[in-house]
PDB file of C-alpha atoms in Angstrom:
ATOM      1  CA  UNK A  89      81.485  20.049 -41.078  1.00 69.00           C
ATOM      2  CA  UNK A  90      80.732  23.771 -39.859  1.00 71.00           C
ATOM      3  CA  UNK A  91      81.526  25.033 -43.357  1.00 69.00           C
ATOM      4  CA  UNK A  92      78.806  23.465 -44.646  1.00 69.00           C
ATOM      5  CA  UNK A  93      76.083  24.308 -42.167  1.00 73.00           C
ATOM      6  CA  UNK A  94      73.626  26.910 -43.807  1.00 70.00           C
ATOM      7  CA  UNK A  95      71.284  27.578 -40.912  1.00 72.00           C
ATOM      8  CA  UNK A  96      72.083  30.106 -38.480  1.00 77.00           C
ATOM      9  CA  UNK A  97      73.246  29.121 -35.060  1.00 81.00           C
ATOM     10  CA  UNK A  98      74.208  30.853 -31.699  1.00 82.00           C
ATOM     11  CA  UNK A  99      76.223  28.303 -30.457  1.00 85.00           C
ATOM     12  CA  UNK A 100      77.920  25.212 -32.132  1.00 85.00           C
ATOM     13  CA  UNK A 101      79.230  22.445 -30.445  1.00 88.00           C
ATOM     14  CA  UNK A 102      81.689  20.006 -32.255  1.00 88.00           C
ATOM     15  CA  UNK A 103      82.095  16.731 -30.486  1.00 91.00           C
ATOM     16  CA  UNK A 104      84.355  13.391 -30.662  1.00 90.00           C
ATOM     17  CA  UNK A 105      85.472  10.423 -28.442  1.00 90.00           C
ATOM     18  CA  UNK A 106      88.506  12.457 -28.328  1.00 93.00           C
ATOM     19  CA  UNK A 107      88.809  16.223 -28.012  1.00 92.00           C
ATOM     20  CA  UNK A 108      88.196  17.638 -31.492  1.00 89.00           C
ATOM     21  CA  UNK A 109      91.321  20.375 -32.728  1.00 91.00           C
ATOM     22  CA  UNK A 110      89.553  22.710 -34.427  1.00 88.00           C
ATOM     23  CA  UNK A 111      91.138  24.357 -37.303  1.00 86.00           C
ATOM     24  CA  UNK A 112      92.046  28.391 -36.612  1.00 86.00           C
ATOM     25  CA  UNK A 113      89.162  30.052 -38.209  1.00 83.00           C
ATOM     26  CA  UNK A 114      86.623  28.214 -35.955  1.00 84.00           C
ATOM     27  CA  UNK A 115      88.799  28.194 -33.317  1.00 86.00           C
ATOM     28  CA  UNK A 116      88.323  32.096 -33.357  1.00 88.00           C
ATOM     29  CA  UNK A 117      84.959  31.882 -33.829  1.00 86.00           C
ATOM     30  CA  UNK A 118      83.427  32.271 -29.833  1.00 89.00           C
ATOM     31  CA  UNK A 119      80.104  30.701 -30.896  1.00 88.00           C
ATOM     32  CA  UNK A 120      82.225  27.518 -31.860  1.00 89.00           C
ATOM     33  CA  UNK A 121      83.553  24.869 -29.524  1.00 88.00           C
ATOM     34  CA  UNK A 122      84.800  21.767 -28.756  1.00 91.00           C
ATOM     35  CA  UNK A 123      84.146  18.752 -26.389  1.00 91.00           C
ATOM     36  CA  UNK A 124      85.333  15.380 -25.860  1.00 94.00           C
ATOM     37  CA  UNK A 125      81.871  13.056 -25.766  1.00 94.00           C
ATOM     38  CA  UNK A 126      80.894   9.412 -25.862  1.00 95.00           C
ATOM     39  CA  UNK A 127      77.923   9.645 -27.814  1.00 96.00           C
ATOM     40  CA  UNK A 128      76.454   6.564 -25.593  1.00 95.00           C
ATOM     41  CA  UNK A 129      76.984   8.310 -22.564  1.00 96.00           C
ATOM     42  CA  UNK A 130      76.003  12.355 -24.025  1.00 94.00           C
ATOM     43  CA  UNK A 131      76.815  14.719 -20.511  1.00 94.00           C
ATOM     44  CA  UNK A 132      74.394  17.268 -21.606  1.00 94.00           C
ATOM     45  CA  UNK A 133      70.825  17.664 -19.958  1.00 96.00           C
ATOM     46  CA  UNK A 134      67.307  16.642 -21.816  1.00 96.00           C
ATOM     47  CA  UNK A 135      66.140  18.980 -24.615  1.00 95.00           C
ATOM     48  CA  UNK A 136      69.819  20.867 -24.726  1.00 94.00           C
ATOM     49  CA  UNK A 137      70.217  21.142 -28.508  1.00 93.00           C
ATOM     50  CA  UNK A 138      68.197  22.582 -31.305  1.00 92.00           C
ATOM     51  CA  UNK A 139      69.990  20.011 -33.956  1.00 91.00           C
ATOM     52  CA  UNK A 140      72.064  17.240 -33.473  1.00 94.00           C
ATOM     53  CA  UNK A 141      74.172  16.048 -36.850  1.00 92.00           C
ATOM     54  CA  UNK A 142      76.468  12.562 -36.546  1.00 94.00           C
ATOM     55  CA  UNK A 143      78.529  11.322 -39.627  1.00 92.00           C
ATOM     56  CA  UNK A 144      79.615   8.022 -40.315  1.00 91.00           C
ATOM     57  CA  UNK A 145      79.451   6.919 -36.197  1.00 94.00           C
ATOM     58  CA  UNK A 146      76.779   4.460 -35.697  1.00 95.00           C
ATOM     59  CA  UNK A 147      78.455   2.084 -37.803  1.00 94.00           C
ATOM     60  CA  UNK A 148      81.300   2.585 -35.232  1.00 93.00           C
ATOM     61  CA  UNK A 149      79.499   2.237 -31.905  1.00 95.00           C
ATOM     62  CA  UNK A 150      78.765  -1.438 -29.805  1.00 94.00           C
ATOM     63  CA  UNK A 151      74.989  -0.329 -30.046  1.00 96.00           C
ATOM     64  CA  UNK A 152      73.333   2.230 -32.154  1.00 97.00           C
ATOM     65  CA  UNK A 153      69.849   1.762 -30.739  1.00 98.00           C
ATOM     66  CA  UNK A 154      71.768   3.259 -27.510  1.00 97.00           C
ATOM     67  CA  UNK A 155      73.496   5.949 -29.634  1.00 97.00           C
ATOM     68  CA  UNK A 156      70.580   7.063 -31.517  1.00 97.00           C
ATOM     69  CA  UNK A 157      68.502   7.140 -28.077  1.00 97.00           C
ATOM     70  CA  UNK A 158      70.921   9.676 -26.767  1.00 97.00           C
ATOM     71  CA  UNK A 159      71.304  11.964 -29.398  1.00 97.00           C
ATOM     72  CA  UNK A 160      67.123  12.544 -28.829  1.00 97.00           C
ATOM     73  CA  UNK A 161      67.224  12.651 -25.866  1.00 96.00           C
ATOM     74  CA  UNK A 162      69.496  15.921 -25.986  1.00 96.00           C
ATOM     75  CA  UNK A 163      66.909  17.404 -28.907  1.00 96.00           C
ATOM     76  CA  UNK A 164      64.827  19.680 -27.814  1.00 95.00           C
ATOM     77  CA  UNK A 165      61.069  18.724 -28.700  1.00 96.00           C
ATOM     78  CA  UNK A 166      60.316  19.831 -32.628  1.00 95.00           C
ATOM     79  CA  UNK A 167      64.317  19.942 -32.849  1.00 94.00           C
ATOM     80  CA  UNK A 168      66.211  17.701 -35.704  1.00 94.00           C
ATOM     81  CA  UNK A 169      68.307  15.087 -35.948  1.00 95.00           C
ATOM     82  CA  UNK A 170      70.634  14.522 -38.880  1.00 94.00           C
ATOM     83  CA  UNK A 171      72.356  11.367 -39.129  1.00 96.00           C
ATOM     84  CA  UNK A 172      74.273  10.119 -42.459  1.00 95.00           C
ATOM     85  CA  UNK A 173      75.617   6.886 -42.570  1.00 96.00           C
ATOM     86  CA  UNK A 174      77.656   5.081 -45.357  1.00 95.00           C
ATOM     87  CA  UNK A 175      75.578   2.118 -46.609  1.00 94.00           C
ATOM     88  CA  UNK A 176      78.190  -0.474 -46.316  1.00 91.00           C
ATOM     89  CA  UNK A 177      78.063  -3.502 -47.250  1.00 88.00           C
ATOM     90  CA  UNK A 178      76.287  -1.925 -50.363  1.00 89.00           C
ATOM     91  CA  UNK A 179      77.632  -2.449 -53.827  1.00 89.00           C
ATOM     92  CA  UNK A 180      78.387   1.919 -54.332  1.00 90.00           C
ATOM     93  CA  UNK A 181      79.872   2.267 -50.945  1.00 89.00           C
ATOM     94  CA  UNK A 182      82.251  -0.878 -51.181  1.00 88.00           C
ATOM     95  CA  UNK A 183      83.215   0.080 -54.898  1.00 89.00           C
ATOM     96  CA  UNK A 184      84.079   3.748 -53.790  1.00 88.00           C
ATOM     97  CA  UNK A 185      86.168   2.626 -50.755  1.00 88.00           C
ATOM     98  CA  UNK A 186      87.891   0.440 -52.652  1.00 86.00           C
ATOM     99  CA  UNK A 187      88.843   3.024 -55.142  1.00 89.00           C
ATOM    100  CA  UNK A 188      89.545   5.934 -52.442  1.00 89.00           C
ATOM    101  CA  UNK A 189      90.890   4.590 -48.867  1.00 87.00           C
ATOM    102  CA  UNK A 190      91.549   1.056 -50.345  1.00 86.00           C
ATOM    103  CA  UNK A 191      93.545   2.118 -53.122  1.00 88.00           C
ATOM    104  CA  UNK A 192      95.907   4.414 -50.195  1.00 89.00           C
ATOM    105  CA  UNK A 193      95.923   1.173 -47.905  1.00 88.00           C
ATOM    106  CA  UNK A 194      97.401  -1.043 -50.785  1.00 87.00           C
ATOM    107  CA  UNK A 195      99.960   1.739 -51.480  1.00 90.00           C
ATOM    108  CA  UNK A 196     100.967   1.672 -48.140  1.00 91.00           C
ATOM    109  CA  UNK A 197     101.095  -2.225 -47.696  1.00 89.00           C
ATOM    110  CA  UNK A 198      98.242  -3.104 -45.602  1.00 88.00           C
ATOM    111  CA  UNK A 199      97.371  -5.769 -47.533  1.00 81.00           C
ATOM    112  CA  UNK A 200      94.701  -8.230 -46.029  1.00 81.00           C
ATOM    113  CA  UNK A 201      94.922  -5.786 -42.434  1.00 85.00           C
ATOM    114  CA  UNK A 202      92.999  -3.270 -44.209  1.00 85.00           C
ATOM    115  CA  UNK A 203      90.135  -5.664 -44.766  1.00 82.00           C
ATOM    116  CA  UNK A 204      90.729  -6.799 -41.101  1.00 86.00           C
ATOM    117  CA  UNK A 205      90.488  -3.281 -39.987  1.00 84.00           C
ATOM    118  CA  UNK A 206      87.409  -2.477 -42.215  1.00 82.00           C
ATOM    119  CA  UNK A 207      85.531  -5.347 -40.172  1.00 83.00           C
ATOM    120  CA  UNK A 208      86.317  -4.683 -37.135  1.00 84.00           C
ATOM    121  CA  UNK A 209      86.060  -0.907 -37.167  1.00 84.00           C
ATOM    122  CA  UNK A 210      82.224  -1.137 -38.932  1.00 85.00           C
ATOM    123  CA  UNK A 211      80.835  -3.585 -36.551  1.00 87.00           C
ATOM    124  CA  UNK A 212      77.468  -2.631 -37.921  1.00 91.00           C
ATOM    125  CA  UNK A 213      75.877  -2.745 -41.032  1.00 93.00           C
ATOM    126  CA  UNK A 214      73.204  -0.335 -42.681  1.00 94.00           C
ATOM    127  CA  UNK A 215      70.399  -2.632 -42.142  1.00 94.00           C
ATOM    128  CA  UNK A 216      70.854  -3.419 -38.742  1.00 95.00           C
ATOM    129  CA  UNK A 217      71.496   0.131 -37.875  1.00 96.00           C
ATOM    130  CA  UNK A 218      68.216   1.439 -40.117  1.00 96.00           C
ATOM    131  CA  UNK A 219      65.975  -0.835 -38.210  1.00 96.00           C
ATOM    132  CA  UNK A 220      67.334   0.595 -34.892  1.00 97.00           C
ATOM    133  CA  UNK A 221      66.659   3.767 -36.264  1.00 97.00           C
ATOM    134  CA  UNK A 222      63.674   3.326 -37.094  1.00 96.00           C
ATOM    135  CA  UNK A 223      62.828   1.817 -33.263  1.00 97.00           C
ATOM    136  CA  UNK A 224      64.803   4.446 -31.974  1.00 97.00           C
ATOM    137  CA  UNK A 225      62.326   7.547 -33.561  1.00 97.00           C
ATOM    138  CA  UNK A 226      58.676   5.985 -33.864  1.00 96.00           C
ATOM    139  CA  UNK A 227      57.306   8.541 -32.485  1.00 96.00           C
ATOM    140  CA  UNK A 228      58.857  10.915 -34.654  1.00 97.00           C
ATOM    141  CA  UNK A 229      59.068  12.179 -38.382  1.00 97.00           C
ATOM    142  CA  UNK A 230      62.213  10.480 -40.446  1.00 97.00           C
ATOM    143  CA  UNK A 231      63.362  11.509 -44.160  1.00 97.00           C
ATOM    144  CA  UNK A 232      65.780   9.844 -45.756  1.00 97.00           C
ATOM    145  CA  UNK A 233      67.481  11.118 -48.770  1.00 96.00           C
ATOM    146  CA  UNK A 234      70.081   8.556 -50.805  1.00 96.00           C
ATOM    147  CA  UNK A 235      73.194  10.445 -52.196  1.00 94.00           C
ATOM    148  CA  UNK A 236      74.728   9.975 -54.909  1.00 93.00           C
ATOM    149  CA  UNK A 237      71.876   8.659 -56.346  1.00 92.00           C
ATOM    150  CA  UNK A 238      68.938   9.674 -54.816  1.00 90.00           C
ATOM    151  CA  UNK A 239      67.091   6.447 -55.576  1.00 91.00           C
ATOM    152  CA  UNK A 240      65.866   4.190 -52.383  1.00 93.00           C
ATOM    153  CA  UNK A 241      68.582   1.730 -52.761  1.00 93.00           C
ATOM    154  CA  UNK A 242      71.598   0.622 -50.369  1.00 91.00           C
ATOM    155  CA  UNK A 243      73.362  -0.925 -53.479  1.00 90.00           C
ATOM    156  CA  UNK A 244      72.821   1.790 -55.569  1.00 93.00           C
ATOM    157  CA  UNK A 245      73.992   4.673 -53.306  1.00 93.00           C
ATOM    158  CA  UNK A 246      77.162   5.111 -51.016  1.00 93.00           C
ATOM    159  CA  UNK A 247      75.809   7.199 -48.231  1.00 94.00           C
ATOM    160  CA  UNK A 248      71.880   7.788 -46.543  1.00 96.00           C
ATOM    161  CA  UNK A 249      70.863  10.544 -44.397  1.00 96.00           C
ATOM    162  CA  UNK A 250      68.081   9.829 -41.834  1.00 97.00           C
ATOM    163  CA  UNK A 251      66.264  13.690 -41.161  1.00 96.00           C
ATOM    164  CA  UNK A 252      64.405  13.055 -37.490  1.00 97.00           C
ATOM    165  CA  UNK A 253      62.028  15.977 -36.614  1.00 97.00           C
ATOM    166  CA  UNK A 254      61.323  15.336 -33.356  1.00 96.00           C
ATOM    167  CA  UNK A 255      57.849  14.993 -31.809  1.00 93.00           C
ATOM    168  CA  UNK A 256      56.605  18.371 -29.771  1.00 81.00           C
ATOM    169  CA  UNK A 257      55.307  15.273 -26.670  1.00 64.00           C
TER     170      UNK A 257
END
């Protein structure tokens, strides 16, 4: 996702479960690197980050109320938080699946496992996760913007991203 950043940055730290390989141009960018990191379990000290930006994980994780209270607590106060998450079981985000990673699973004869694997893998849906969000950063400011779409609708859209500013206390 570092091509797509537009603010500046100093340092930029690109995280996963497992140890991200970054492609050549960022890999010879100094300011860029990579960690291994359980976003339940974040090894970096209170306040350490300016932004924090997690794509389509919190679906993934046993609890994103944990999840999303680790990523602020390693925001600095006034910094942001940009989470986007797919808004599955929603009518735009099933439709578009089907028609993008479904279609390659049927082509490669997954059959019913790919619906098996689609469970399992998002264990949580967008309005359990939401609500924990919103739990998570009370004390905070949260946007959300609804893409493709832009209206306030789960069924209507395939992806939301939460904006957390967080508080300066």
């Amino acid at each position: 996702h570092v091509p797509f950043v537009r603010h500046q940055f100093a340092d930029y730290l690109v995280t996963d479960l497992r140890l991200p390989v970054l492609p050549d141009p960022l890999r010879a960018d100094s300011r860029i690197r990579a960690e291994a990191c359980d976003v339940m379990s974040i090894p970096q000290r209170d306040g350490t980050f300016d932004r924090v930006i997690a794509t389509c994980l919190l679906h993934h994780v046993d609890s994103p109320l944990t999840a999303a209270r680790e990523m602020r607590r390693v925001v600095r106060p006034g910094g942001q938080l940009t989470i986007l998450l797919p808004t599955d079981p929603g009518l735009a985000y099933r439709v578009g699946k089907a028609a993008t990673s479904g279609r390659a699973a049927r082509r490669a004869g997954l059959g019913d496992r790919y619906k098996l694997i689609g469970a399992i893998d998002h264990r949580n849906h967008f309005h359990s996760i939401r609500e924990q969000l919103r739990y998570a950063f009370r004390h905070d400011t949260v946007g959300v913007d609804w893409y493709p779409f832009r209206l306030p609708s789960m069924s209507l859209n395939a992806f939301a991203v939460f904006t957390i500013v967080t508080s300066s206390g």
